[in-house]
Coordinates of C-alpha atoms in Angstrom, one line a residue:
M1 CA 40.3 -44.1 27.8
R2 CA 43.8 -42.6 28.1
D3 CA 42.6 -40.8 31.0
V4 CA 41.5 -43.9 32.8
A5 CA 44.6 -45.6 31.8
A6 CA 46.9 -42.9 33.2
R7 CA 45.0 -42.6 36.6
A8 CA 45.0 -46.4 37.0
G9 CA 48.6 -46.9 35.9
V10 CA 47.8 -49.4 33.2
S11 CA 47.7 -49.2 29.3
A12 CA 44.7 -48.2 27.3
K13 CA 44.5 -51.7 25.8
T14 CA 44.0 -52.9 29.4
V15 CA 41.1 -50.4 29.9
S16 CA 39.5 -51.7 26.7
R17 CA 39.9 -55.3 27.9
V18 CA 38.2 -54.4 31.1
F19 CA 35.3 -52.7 29.6
N20 CA 34.7 -55.5 27.0
D21 CA 34.9 -58.1 29.9
D22 CA 38.0 -60.0 28.6
P23 CA 38.4 -62.9 30.9
H24 CA 42.2 -62.7 30.7
V25 CA 42.4 -59.5 32.9
L26 CA 43.5 -60.2 36.5
P27 CA 40.7 -59.8 39.0
E28 CA 42.6 -57.1 41.1
T29 CA 43.5 -55.1 37.8
R30 CA 39.9 -55.4 36.7
S31 CA 38.6 -54.1 40.2
H32 CA 41.1 -51.3 40.1
V33 CA 40.3 -50.1 36.6
E34 CA 36.5 -50.3 37.2
Q35 CA 36.8 -48.0 40.3
V36 CA 38.8 -45.5 38.2
M37 CA 36.0 -45.8 35.4
R38 CA 33.4 -44.9 38.0
E39 CA 35.4 -42.1 39.4
L40 CA 35.9 -40.6 35.8
N41 CA 32.4 -41.4 34.7
Y42 CA 34.0 -43.2 31.7
V43 CA 31.6 -43.8 28.9
P44 CA 33.2 -45.2 25.6
N45 CA 33.0 -43.5 22.3
V46 CA 30.7 -45.8 20.3
L47 CA 31.3 -44.3 17.1
A48 CA 35.1 -44.6 17.3
T49 CA 34.5 -48.1 18.4
T50 CA 32.5 -48.8 15.3
F51 CA 35.3 -47.4 13.0
R52 CA 37.9 -49.4 15.0
N53 CA 36.2 -52.9 15.0
G54 CA 33.9 -52.5 11.9
R55 CA 30.8 -53.5 13.9
S56 CA 28.2 -50.8 13.5
S57 CA 25.8 -49.9 16.3
A58 CA 23.0 -48.2 14.5
I59 CA 20.7 -48.5 11.5
G60 CA 19.5 -45.2 9.7
V61 CA 16.0 -44.5 8.7
A62 CA 15.2 -41.4 6.7
V63 CA 11.6 -40.3 5.9
P64 CA 9.9 -37.2 4.4
D65 CA 8.0 -36.5 7.6
I66 CA 8.5 -38.3 11.0
V67 CA 5.3 -36.9 12.3
D68 CA 3.0 -38.5 9.3
P69 CA 1.4 -41.7 10.9
F70 CA 2.5 -43.8 7.9
F71 CA 6.2 -43.0 8.2
A72 CA 6.2 -43.1 12.1
S73 CA 4.7 -46.6 12.0
I74 CA 7.4 -47.7 9.5
A75 CA 10.1 -46.2 11.8
R76 CA 8.6 -47.8 15.0
A77 CA 8.6 -51.3 13.1
V78 CA 12.3 -50.8 12.1
D79 CA 13.3 -49.9 15.7
E80 CA 11.5 -53.0 17.2
V81 CA 13.4 -55.3 14.7
A82 CA 16.7 -53.5 15.3
R83 CA 16.5 -53.7 19.1
R84 CA 16.2 -57.3 18.9
R85 CA 19.6 -57.4 17.1
G86 CA 21.0 -54.9 19.8
V87 CA 21.2 -52.2 17.3
A88 CA 19.9 -48.6 17.7
T89 CA 17.9 -46.6 15.2
L90 CA 18.9 -43.2 13.9
L91 CA 15.8 -41.4 12.6
T92 CA 15.8 -38.2 10.5
N93 CA 13.4 -36.1 8.6
L94 CA 14.0 -35.5 4.8
G95 CA 11.2 -32.8 4.4
D96 CA 9.9 -32.2 1.0
D97 CA 13.0 -30.5 -0.6
P98 CA 14.7 -33.0 -3.1
E99 CA 17.8 -30.9 -3.1
R100 CA 18.3 -31.4 0.6
E101 CA 18.1 -35.3 0.4
R102 CA 21.6 -36.1 -0.6
D103 CA 23.2 -34.0 2.3
V104 CA 20.9 -35.6 4.9
L105 CA 21.6 -39.2 3.5
E106 CA 25.5 -38.6 3.4
S107 CA 25.4 -37.3 6.8
L108 CA 23.9 -40.6 7.9
L109 CA 26.0 -42.8 5.9
S110 CA 29.2 -41.3 7.1
R111 CA 28.4 -42.7 10.6
R112 CA 29.1 -46.4 9.1
L113 CA 25.7 -47.6 9.7
A114 CA 24.6 -51.4 9.8
G115 CA 22.2 -50.2 7.1
L116 CA 20.0 -47.3 5.7
I117 CA 16.3 -47.5 5.2
V118 CA 14.9 -44.5 3.1
A119 CA 11.6 -43.2 1.8
P120 CA 13.0 -40.9 -0.8
V121 CA 11.8 -37.6 -2.0
A122 CA 14.5 -36.8 -4.7
T123 CA 14.5 -38.1 -8.4
D124 CA 18.1 -39.2 -8.8
H125 CA 19.7 -41.9 -6.5
A126 CA 22.5 -43.0 -8.8
W127 CA 25.2 -41.3 -6.4
L128 CA 24.3 -44.0 -3.9
K129 CA 26.0 -46.6 -5.9
R130 CA 29.3 -46.1 -4.2
W131 CA 27.9 -46.8 -0.8
Q132 CA 26.1 -50.0 -1.7
D133 CA 29.1 -52.3 -1.2
S134 CA 29.7 -51.2 2.4
T135 CA 26.1 -50.3 3.4
P136 CA 22.8 -52.2 2.7
L137 CA 20.1 -49.8 1.3
V138 CA 16.6 -50.4 1.4
F139 CA 13.9 -48.1 0.0
V140 CA 10.4 -48.1 1.4
D141 CA 7.0 -46.8 0.0
R142 CA 8.9 -45.2 -2.9
A143 CA 11.3 -46.7 -5.7
P144 CA 14.8 -45.3 -6.1
V145 CA 15.6 -43.6 -9.3
G146 CA 18.8 -44.5 -11.2
L147 CA 19.7 -47.3 -8.7
S148 CA 18.9 -50.9 -8.4
A149 CA 18.3 -51.5 -4.7
D150 CA 16.1 -53.4 -2.2
M151 CA 12.5 -51.8 -2.2
F152 CA 9.4 -52.5 -0.3
A153 CA 6.2 -50.7 -1.1
D154 CA 2.6 -51.0 -1.4
D155 CA 0.8 -51.8 -4.7
D156 CA 0.0 -48.1 -5.4
E157 CA -1.5 -48.6 -8.8
A158 CA -4.0 -51.3 -7.7
G159 CA -4.9 -49.1 -4.6
G160 CA -5.6 -46.0 -6.8
Y161 CA -7.6 -48.3 -9.0
L162 CA -9.7 -49.8 -6.0
A163 CA -10.4 -46.4 -4.6
T164 CA -11.6 -44.9 -7.9
R165 CA -13.6 -48.0 -9.0
H166 CA -15.4 -48.0 -5.6
L167 CA -16.5 -44.3 -6.2
I168 CA -17.7 -45.1 -9.6
E169 CA -19.6 -48.0 -8.1
H170 CA -21.4 -45.6 -6.0
G171 CA -22.5 -43.6 -9.0
H172 CA -19.9 -41.0 -9.2
R173 CA -18.3 -39.8 -12.6
R174 CA -16.8 -36.7 -11.7
I175 CA -14.1 -37.8 -9.3
A176 CA -11.2 -35.5 -8.2
Y177 CA -7.7 -36.6 -7.4
V178 CA -6.0 -34.9 -4.5
G179 CA -2.3 -35.4 -3.8
D180 CA 1.2 -34.1 -3.4
N181 CA 4.3 -34.5 -5.5
L182 CA 3.2 -36.1 -8.7
H183 CA 6.8 -36.9 -9.7
L184 CA 7.1 -39.4 -7.0
S185 CA 6.7 -43.1 -7.8
T186 CA 3.7 -43.5 -5.4
E187 CA 1.9 -40.7 -6.8
V188 CA 2.6 -41.7 -10.5
N189 CA 1.2 -45.1 -9.7
R190 CA -1.8 -43.9 -7.8
V191 CA -2.8 -41.7 -10.6
A192 CA -2.2 -44.5 -13.1
G193 CA -4.7 -46.7 -11.1
Y194 CA -7.3 -43.7 -10.8
R195 CA -7.0 -43.2 -14.6
R196 CA -7.3 -46.9 -15.4
A197 CA -10.5 -47.2 -13.4
L198 CA -11.9 -44.2 -15.1
A199 CA -11.1 -45.6 -18.5
E200 CA -12.6 -49.1 -17.8
A201 CA -15.8 -47.2 -16.8
G202 CA -15.8 -45.2 -20.0
I203 CA -15.2 -42.0 -18.2
D204 CA -12.9 -39.3 -19.8
A205 CA -10.0 -38.1 -17.5
D206 CA -10.2 -34.4 -16.8
D207 CA -7.0 -32.9 -15.7
A208 CA -9.0 -30.0 -14.1
L209 CA -10.0 -32.6 -11.6
I210 CA -6.5 -33.2 -10.4
A211 CA -5.0 -31.1 -7.7
S212 CA -1.3 -31.6 -6.8
Y213 CA 1.1 -30.1 -4.1
V214 CA -1.6 -30.3 -1.5
R215 CA 0.5 -30.4 1.7
D216 CA -0.7 -28.0 4.3
R217 CA -3.9 -26.2 5.3
E218 CA -3.5 -23.3 2.9
S219 CA -2.9 -25.4 -0.2
T220 CA -5.7 -27.8 0.7
E221 CA -8.2 -25.0 1.1
T222 CA -7.1 -23.5 -2.3
A223 CA -7.4 -26.9 -4.1
A224 CA -10.8 -27.4 -2.4
T225 CA -12.1 -24.1 -3.5
R226 CA -10.9 -24.5 -7.0
L227 CA -12.5 -27.9 -7.4
L228 CA -15.8 -27.0 -5.8
G229 CA -15.9 -23.9 -8.0
L230 CA -15.6 -25.8 -11.4
P231 CA -18.6 -25.3 -13.6
D232 CA -18.8 -29.3 -13.6
R233 CA -17.8 -29.7 -10.2
P234 CA -16.8 -33.1 -8.7
T235 CA -19.1 -35.1 -6.6
A236 CA -16.3 -37.3 -5.1
V237 CA -12.5 -37.2 -4.4
F238 CA -9.8 -39.7 -4.2
S239 CA -7.2 -38.4 -1.7
A240 CA -3.8 -39.9 -2.4
N241 CA -2.4 -40.1 1.2
A242 CA -3.2 -40.0 4.7
H243 CA -1.8 -36.5 5.2
S244 CA -4.0 -35.1 2.5
S245 CA -6.9 -37.0 3.7
M246 CA -6.6 -35.4 7.3
L247 CA -6.2 -31.9 5.6
L248 CA -9.3 -32.4 3.4
L249 CA -11.5 -33.5 6.5
H250 CA -10.7 -30.0 7.9
V251 CA -11.5 -27.8 4.9
L252 CA -14.4 -29.7 3.0
P253 CA -18.0 -28.7 4.2
E254 CA -19.5 -31.7 5.8
G255 CA -21.3 -34.1 3.4
E256 CA -20.2 -32.1 0.4
L257 CA -18.2 -34.7 -1.5
A258 CA -17.8 -38.4 -1.1
V259 CA -14.1 -39.3 0.0
V260 CA -11.9 -42.3 -0.3
G261 CA -8.3 -41.9 1.0
F262 CA -5.1 -43.9 0.4
G263 CA -3.8 -44.9 3.8
D264 CA -5.5 -45.4 7.1
F265 CA -4.7 -43.3 10.1
P266 CA -5.7 -43.1 13.8
M267 CA -9.2 -41.9 14.3
A268 CA -10.1 -42.2 10.6
D269 CA -12.9 -44.5 11.6
L270 CA -14.2 -42.1 14.5
V271 CA -14.5 -38.8 12.2
R272 CA -18.1 -38.3 10.8
P273 CA -18.5 -39.6 8.4
A274 CA -15.9 -42.2 9.0
L275 CA -13.3 -42.3 6.2
T276 CA -13.3 -45.1 3.6
V277 CA -9.6 -46.0 2.9
V278 CA -7.3 -48.1 0.9
D279 CA -5.4 -49.8 3.8
Q280 CA -1.7 -50.1 3.8
D281 CA 0.4 -52.0 6.4
P282 CA 3.4 -49.7 7.2
D283 CA 4.3 -51.9 10.3
Q284 CA 4.8 -54.9 7.5
I285 CA 6.9 -52.4 5.4
G286 CA 9.2 -51.5 8.3
R287 CA 9.6 -55.1 9.5
H288 CA 10.6 -56.3 5.9
A289 CA 12.8 -53.4 5.4
A290 CA 14.6 -53.9 8.7
Q291 CA 14.9 -57.6 8.2
R292 CA 16.3 -57.2 4.7
V293 CA 19.2 -55.0 6.1
F294 CA 20.2 -57.7 8.6
D295 CA 19.8 -60.4 5.8
R296 CA 22.2 -58.4 3.6
V297 CA 24.7 -58.1 6.6
D298 CA 24.4 -61.9 7.6
H299 CA 24.3 -63.4 4.0
P300 CA 26.0 -60.8 1.6
K301 CA 26.1 -63.3 -1.3
R302 CA 22.5 -64.5 -1.0
R303 CA 20.3 -63.8 -4.0
L304 CA 17.3 -61.9 -2.8
R305 CA 14.3 -60.2 -4.7
R306 CA 15.1 -56.6 -5.0
T307 CA 11.5 -55.2 -5.6
N308 CA 8.8 -56.2 -3.2
V309 CA 5.2 -55.0 -3.6
L310 CA 2.7 -55.7 -1.0
D311 CA -1.1 -56.0 -1.4
V312 CA -3.5 -53.4 -0.3
T313 CA -7.2 -53.7 0.6
L314 CA -10.3 -51.3 0.8
I315 CA -11.9 -50.5 3.9
E316 CA -15.4 -49.1 3.3
R317 CA -16.9 -46.8 5.8
E318 CA -19.4 -43.9 5.6
S319 CA -17.6 -41.2 3.6
C320 CA -17.8 -43.0 0.2
K321 CA -21.7 -43.1 0.5
I322 CA -22.2 -39.4 0.4
S323 CA -24.2 -38.5 -2.7
R324 CA -24.5 -35.2 -4.4
I325 CA -25.1 -36.7 -7.8

């Protein structure tokens, strides 16, 4: 801006007024400054402008895996709502390392965001309290720990119950649970639903049937080999997330186990056998989360429900009908 002002022979404030289309700038001055802007290829520093006028230009989204269909759908829905408000979306990947989460989130928050939407991987979020007065924080899919904040998530306990009860209704009594981090609220609740369905059916839970930290091809193959090698092996499996479901489809021998997965994903209905799933609505979660950010910005004193749990439904396909009983 100083370079433009110096070449045009005006003040930096005049350059700013021209860029912001101030009607009080004389036409000949505007024309001259705009010509200099074009000559110098002037582009304003949006971040500096944000700090100067207090108006943010972006909303942050932090998820464990931006390639995962569930989190990708959330991010896309957030971006659609943000664009209608003229706000950009900054998307970042948290990975699966809880120790990395704080550094990533603080890097985003330092940009003075309009708001931050996060699907957490860590187990302590109390440190975020100091940011709440200046930046709306909304958690998705997973609840924060040590922090009272807006949260939108699926009814994970009900989903785990629906999936397991459905397999029991097909005659299965040895039902494995395959998931990832059992300390996350999503998995805690899905395991609780799994155990509740077993208990209601009079089936004793067997910890040998629970496989955790299934997150890549190697760990999935290891888990499947162990489960299938048990003396009293499972006849069915409840897969706790779409990622583990996709991995299981690669490693399980065809027709070996009945499967119900938590979370639909592209082509789940096209694989053979087509996968029965507990259906989530990540688009709805993303839209709600983004709208909540703007509600907090527009109406900072309005009382809004912090914890919001969305219903899930079961979509029955062929994979639950496999029988090795």
